[in-house]
Coordinates of C-alpha atoms and ligand atoms in Angstrom, one line a residue:
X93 CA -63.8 -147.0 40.8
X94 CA -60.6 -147.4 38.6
X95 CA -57.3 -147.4 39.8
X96 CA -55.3 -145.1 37.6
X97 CA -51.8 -144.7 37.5
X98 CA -50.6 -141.0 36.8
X99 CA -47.9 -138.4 36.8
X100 CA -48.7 -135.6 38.9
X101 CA -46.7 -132.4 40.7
X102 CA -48.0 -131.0 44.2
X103 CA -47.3 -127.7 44.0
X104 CA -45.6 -124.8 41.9
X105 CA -41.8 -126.0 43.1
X106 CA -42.5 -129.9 43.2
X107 CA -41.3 -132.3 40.8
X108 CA -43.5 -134.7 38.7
X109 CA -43.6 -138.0 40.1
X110 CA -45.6 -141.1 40.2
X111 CA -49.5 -140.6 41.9
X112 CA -52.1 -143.3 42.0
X113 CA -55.7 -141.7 41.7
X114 CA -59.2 -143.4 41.2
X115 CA -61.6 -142.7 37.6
X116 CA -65.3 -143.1 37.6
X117 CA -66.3 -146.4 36.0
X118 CA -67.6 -145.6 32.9
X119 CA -71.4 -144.7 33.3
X120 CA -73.7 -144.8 30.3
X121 CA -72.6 -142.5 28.0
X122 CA -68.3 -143.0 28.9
X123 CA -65.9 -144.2 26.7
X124 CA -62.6 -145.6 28.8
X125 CA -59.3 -145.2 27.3
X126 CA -55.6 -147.1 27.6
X127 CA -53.6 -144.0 27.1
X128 CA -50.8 -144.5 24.7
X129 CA -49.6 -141.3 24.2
X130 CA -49.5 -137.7 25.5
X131 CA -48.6 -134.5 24.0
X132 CA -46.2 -132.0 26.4
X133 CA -48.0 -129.0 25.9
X134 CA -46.5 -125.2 26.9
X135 CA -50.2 -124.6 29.0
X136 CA -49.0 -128.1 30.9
X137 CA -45.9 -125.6 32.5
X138 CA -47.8 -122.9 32.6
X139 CA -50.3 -124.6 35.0
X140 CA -47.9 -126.9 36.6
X141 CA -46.0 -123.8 38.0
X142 CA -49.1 -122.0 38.5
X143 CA -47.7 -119.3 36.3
X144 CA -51.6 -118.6 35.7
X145 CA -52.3 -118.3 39.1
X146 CA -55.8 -120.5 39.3
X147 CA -53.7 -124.3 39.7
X148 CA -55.0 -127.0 42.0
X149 CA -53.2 -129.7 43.0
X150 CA -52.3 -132.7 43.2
X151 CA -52.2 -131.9 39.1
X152 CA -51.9 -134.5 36.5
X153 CA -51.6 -132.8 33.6
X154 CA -51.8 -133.5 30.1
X155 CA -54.3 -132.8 27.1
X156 CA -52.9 -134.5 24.0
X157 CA -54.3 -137.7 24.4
X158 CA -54.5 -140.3 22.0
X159 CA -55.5 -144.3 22.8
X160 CA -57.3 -147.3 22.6
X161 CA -60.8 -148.0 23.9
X162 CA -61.0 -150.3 26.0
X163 CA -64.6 -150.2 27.4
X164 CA -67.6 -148.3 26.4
X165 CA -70.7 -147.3 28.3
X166 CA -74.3 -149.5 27.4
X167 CA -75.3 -146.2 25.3
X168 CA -72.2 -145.6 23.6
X169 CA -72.6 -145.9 19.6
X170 CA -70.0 -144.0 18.1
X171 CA -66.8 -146.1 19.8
X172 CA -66.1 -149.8 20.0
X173 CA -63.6 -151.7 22.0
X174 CA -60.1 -151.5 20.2
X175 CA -61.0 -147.8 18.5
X176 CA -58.2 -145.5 18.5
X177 CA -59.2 -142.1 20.1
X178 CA -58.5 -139.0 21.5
X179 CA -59.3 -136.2 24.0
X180 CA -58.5 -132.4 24.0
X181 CA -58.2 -130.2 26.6
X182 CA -62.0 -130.4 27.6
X183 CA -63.9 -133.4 28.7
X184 CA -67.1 -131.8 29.1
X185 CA -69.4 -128.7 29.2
X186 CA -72.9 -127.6 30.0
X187 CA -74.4 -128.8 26.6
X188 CA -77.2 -126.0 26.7
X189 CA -75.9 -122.7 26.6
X190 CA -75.4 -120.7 23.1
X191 CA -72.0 -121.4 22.7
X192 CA -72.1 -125.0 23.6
X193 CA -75.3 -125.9 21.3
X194 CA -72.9 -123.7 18.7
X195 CA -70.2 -126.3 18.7
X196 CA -68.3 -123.8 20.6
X197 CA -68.0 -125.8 24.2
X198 CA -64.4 -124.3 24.8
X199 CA -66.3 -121.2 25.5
X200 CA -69.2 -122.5 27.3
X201 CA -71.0 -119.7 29.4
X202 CA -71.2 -122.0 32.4
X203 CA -68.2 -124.4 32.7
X204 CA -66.2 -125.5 30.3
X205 CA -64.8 -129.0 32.1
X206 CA -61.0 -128.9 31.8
X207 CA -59.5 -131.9 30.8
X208 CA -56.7 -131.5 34.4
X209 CA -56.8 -128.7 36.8
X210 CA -60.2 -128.5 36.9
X211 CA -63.7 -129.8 38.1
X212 CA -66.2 -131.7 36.7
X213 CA -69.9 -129.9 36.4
X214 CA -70.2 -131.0 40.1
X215 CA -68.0 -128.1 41.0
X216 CA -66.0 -130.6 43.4
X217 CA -64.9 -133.3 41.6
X218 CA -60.9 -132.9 40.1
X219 CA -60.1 -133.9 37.1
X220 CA -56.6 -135.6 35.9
X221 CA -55.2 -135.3 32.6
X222 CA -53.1 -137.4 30.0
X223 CA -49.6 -138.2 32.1
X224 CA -51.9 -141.4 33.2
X225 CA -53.2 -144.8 32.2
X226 CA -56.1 -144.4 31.2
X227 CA -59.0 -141.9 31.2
X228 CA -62.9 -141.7 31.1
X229 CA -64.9 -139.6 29.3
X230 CA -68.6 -139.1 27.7
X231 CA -68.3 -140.2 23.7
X232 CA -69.8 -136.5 22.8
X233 CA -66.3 -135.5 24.3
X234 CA -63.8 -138.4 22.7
X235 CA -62.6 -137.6 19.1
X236 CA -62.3 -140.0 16.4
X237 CA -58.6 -140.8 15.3
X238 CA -57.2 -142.5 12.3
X239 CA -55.5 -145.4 13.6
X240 CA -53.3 -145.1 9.7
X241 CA -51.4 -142.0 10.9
X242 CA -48.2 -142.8 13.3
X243 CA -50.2 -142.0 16.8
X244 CA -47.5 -139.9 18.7
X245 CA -47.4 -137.6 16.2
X246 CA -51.3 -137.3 16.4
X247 CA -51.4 -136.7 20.1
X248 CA -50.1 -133.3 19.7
X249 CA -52.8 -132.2 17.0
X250 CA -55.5 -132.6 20.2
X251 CA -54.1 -129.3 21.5
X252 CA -51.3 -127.6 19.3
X253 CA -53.3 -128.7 15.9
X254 CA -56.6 -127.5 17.0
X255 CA -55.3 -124.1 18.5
X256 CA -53.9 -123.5 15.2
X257 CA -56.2 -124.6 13.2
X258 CA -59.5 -123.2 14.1
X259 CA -58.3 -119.4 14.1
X260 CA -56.8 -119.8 10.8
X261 CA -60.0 -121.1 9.3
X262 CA -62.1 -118.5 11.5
X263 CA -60.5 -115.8 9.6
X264 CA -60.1 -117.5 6.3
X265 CA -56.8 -117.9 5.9
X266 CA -55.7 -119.2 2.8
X267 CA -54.3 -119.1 -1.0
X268 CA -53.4 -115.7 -1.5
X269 CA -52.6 -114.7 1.8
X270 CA -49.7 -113.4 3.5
X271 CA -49.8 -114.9 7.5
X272 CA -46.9 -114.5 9.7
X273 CA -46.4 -117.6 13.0
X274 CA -45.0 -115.8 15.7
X275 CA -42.6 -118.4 17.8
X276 CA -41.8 -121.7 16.4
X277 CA -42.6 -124.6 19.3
X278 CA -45.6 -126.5 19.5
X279 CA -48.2 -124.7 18.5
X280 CA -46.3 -122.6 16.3
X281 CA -44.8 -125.5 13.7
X282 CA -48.2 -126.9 13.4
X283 CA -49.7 -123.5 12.6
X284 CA -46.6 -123.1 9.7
X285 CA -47.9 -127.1 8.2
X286 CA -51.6 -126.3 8.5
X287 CA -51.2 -122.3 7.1
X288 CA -49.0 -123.8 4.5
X289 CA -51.6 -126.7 3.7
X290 CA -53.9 -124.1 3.0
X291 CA -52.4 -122.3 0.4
X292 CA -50.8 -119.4 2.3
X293 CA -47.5 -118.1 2.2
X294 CA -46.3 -118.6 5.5
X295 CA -43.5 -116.6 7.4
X296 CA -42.1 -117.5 10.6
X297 CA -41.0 -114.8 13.3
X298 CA -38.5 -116.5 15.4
X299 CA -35.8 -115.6 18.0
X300 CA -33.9 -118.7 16.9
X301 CA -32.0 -118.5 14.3
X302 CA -30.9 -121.9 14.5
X303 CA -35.1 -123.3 13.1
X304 CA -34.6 -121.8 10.0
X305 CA -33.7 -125.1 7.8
X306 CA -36.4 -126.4 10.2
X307 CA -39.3 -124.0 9.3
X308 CA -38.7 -124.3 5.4
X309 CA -39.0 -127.9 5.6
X310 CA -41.6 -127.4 8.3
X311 CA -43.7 -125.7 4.8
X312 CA -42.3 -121.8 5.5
X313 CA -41.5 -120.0 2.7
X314 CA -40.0 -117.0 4.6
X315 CA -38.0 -116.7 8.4
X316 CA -37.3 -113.7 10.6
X317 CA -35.2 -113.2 12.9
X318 CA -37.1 -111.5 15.5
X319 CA -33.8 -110.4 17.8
X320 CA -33.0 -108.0 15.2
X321 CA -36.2 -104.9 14.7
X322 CA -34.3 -104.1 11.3
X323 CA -35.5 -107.1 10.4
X324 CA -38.7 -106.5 10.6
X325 CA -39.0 -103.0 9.2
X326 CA -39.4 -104.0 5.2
X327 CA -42.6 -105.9 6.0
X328 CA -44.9 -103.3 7.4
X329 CA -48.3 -103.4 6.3
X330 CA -47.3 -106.6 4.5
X331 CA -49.5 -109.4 6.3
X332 CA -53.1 -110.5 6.2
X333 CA -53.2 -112.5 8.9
X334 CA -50.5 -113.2 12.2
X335 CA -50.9 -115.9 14.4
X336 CA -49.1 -115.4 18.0
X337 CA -48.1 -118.3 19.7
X338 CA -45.5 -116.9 21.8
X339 CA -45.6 -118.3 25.6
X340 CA -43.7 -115.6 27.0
X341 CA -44.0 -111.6 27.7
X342 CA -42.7 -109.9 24.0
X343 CA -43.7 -106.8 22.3
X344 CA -47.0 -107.3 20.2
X345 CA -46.6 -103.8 18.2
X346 CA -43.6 -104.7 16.1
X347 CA -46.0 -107.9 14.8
X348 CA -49.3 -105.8 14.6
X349 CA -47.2 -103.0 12.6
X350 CA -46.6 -105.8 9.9
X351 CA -50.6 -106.3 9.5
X352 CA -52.0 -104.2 6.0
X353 CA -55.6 -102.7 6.3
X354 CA -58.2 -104.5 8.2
X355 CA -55.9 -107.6 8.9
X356 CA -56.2 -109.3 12.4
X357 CA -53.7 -110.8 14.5
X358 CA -55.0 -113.6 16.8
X359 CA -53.2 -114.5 20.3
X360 CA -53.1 -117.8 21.1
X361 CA -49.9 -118.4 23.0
X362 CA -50.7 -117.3 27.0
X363 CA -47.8 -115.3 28.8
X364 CA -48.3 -115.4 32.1
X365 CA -47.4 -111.3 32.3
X366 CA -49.5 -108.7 30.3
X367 CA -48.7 -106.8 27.3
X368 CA -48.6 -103.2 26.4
X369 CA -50.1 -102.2 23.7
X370 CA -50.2 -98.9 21.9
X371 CA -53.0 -97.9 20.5
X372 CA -51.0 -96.5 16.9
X373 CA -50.5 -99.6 16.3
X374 CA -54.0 -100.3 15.9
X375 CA -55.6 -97.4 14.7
X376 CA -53.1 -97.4 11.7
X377 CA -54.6 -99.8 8.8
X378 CA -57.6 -100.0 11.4
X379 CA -56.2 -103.4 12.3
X380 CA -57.7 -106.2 14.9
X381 CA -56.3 -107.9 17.8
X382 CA -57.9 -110.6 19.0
X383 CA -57.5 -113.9 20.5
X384 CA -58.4 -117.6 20.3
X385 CA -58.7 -120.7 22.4
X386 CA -58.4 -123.7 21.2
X387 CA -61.8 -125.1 19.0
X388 CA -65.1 -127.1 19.7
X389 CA -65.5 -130.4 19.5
X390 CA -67.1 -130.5 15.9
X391 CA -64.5 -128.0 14.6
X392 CA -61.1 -130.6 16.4
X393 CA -62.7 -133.4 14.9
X394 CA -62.9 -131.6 11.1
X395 CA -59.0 -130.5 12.1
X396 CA -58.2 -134.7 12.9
X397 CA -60.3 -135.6 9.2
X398 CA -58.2 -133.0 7.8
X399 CA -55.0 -134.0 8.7
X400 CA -55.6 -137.6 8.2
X401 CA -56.2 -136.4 4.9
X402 CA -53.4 -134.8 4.5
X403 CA -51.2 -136.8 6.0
X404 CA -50.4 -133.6 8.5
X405 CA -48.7 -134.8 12.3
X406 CA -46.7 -133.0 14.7
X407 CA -42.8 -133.7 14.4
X408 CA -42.4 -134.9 17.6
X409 CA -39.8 -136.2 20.3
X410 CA -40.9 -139.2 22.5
X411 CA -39.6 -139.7 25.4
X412 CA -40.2 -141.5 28.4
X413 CA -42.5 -140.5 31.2
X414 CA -39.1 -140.0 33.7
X415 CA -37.7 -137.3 31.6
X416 CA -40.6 -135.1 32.1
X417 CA -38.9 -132.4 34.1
X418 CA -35.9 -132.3 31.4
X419 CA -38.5 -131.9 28.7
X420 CA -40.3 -129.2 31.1
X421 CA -36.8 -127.1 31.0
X422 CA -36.0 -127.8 27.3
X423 CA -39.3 -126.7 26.3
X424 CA -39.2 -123.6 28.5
X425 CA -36.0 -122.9 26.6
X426 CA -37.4 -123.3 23.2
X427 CA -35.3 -126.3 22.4
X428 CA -37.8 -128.2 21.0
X429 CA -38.6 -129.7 17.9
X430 CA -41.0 -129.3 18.2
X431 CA -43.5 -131.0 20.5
X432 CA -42.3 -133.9 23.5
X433 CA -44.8 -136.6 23.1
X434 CA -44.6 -139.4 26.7
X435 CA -44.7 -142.8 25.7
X436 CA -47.0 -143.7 28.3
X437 CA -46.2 -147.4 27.9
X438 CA -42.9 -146.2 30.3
X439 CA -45.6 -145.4 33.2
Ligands
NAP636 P1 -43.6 -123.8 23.1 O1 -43.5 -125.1 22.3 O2 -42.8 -123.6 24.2 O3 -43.4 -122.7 22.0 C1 -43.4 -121.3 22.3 C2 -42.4 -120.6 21.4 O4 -42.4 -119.2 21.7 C3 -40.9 -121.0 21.6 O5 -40.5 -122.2 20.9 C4 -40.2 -119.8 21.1 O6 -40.1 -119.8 19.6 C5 -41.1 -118.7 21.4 N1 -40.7 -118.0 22.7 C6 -40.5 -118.5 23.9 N2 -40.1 -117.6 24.8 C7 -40.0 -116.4 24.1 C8 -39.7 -115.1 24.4 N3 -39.3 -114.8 25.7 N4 -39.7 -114.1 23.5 C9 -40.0 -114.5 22.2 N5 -40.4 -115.7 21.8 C10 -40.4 -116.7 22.7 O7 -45.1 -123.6 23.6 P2 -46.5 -124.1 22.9 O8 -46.9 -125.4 23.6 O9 -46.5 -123.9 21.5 O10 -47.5 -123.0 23.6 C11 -47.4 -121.6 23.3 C12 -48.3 -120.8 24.1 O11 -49.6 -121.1 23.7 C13 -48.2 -121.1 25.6 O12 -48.3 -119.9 26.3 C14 -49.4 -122.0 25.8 O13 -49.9 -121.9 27.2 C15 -50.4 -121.3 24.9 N6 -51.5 -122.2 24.4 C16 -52.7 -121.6 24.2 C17 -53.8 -122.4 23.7 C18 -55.0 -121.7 23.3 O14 -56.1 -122.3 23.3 N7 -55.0 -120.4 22.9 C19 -53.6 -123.7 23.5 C20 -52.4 -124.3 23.8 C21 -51.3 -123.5 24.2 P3 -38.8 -119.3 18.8 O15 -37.7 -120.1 19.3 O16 -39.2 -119.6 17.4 O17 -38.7 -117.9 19.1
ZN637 ZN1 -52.3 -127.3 25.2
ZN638 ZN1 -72.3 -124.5 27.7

């Protein structure tokens, strides 16, 4: 086994602190990664606080990983010692069901291995995320990373950019469409660059007013202020597509009122309260709610080629792994801009 040093909490009230664990050695197929960054994702509070209700713990969480190989498996061919890589917020999956021979592992009809507060497919084992050393996974589960782009700013792309990215290409969004990003933090800023990369004309919904230099530079052509409803009532029936990353309970019928006919709104932000929804808001324009979690392997790996591309990353602040509860609080508060990446080097 592999001693690992991590970052964990121990239940919904603890703090983060420092937590030595053991990692398989890598078997066969495993590719073993130094960690050198990880992305401080919204879901990481979320779970830490068991806001969700379903957390284990001890949690070390964390699935916007990007680092080196170190090691690989007798079988491994697509990774070499020295590669830069990354891993998402799954590490594994069934491999045979529909979904998972689609590309679509994230909704594997079996189990779907979480990268931290989970199991592995032996229903016992826990698994530990990204506030760590170093990780082990199968190569069918690592990502490819360009090692050109400035690697803090990629970690975030593992969860934020794929979130983003796969439900605006699901439903083609694009040149000559109007999409609105409800909330501008993580998720939301990378949804603005990647919308925007794709030819849309983007416009953020916001509750602070204070992002709105930040969101044109961030590729917005249009901000609303969300605090104000008058703001909002010009652009009914205006919008093809809205993304909703919001992380806390709002009101999703002032944003579905702003969809035209047959235009969808996708949730992928996760409140831990429900919403209420009224069915006008629906039937008018006979528009679509739906929702979206994160993307398959195939599809993150097409989002990494793409950015690399395009020279896309997250605007990010590092920080050391000690100012993790600080970054916790500031996120929670929306004052981010807009995603805290650890330096894991300060482990
Ligand atoms: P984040 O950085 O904290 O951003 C959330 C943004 O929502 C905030 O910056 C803020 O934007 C807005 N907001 C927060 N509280 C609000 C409130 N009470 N009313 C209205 N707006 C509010 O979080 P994130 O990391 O982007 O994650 C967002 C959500 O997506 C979380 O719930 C997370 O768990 C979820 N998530 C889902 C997936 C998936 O697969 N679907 C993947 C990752 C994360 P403004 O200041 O602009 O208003
Ligand atoms: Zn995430
Ligand atoms: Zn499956």
């Amino acid at each position: 086994m592999l001693k690992t040093r991590g970052y964990a909490t121990t239940g919904p009230r603890a703090k983060l602190g420092p937590f030595n664990f053991e990692r398989r050695e890598p078997g066969e197929h495993d590719v073993l990664i130094e960690i050198l960054y990880c992305g401080v994702c919204h879901s990481d509070i979320h779970q830490a606080r068991n806001e969700w209700g379903n957390s284990a713990y001890p949690m070390v969480p964390g699935h916007e990983i990007v680092g080196r190989v170190k090691r690989v498996g007798p079988a491994v061919t697509r990774f070499k010692e020295g590669d830069v890589a990354g891993i998402g917020c799954f590490v594994d999956s069934c491999r045979v069901c529909d979904n998972c021979k689609d590309g679509e592992e994230q909704y594997c009809e079996n189990h779907t291995v979480a990268t931290y507060n989970g199991t592995e497919r032996d229903e016992k084992t826990p698994t530990y995320g990204g506030y760590s050393s170093q990780i082990v996974v199968d190569e069918n589960y690592t990502l490819k990373v360009s090692p050109d782009l400035p690697l803090a700013e990629v970690a975030p792309l593992l969860c934020a950019g794929i979130t983003t990215y796969s439900p605006l290409r699901h439903f083609n969004a694009g040149a000559g469409q109007r999409v609105g990003v409800v909330g501008l933090g993580g998720l939301g800023h990378m949804g603005v660059k990647l919308a925007a990369s794709m030819g849309a004309e983007v416009t953020v919904f916001s509750t602070s007013k204070a992002k709105e230099e930040d969101a044109g530079k961030l590729g917005a052509h249009n901000f609303v202020v969300t605090r104000e409803a008058r703001n909002l009532a010009p652009l009914a029936a205006k919008f093809d597509f809205i993304l909703d990353t919001v992380s806390a309970q709002h009101d999703l019928n002032i944003y579905l009122n702003l969809l035209r006919r047959d235009a969808t709104m996708v949730l992928v932000g996760l409140p831990d309260k429900p919403a209420e929804l009224q069915a006008f808001s629906l039937l008018a324009n006979r528009r679509r709610l739906a929702g979206s979690s994160i993307g398959g392997i195939r599809e993150t790996q097409e989002m990494l080629d793409y950015c690399a591309e395009k020279g896309i990353t997250s605007d990010v602040e590092v920080i050391p792994i000690d100012r993790i509860e600080e970054a916790y609080e500031r996120t929670v508060k929306g004052d981010v801009r807009y995603r805290f990446v650890i330096d894991m080097e300060t482990l």
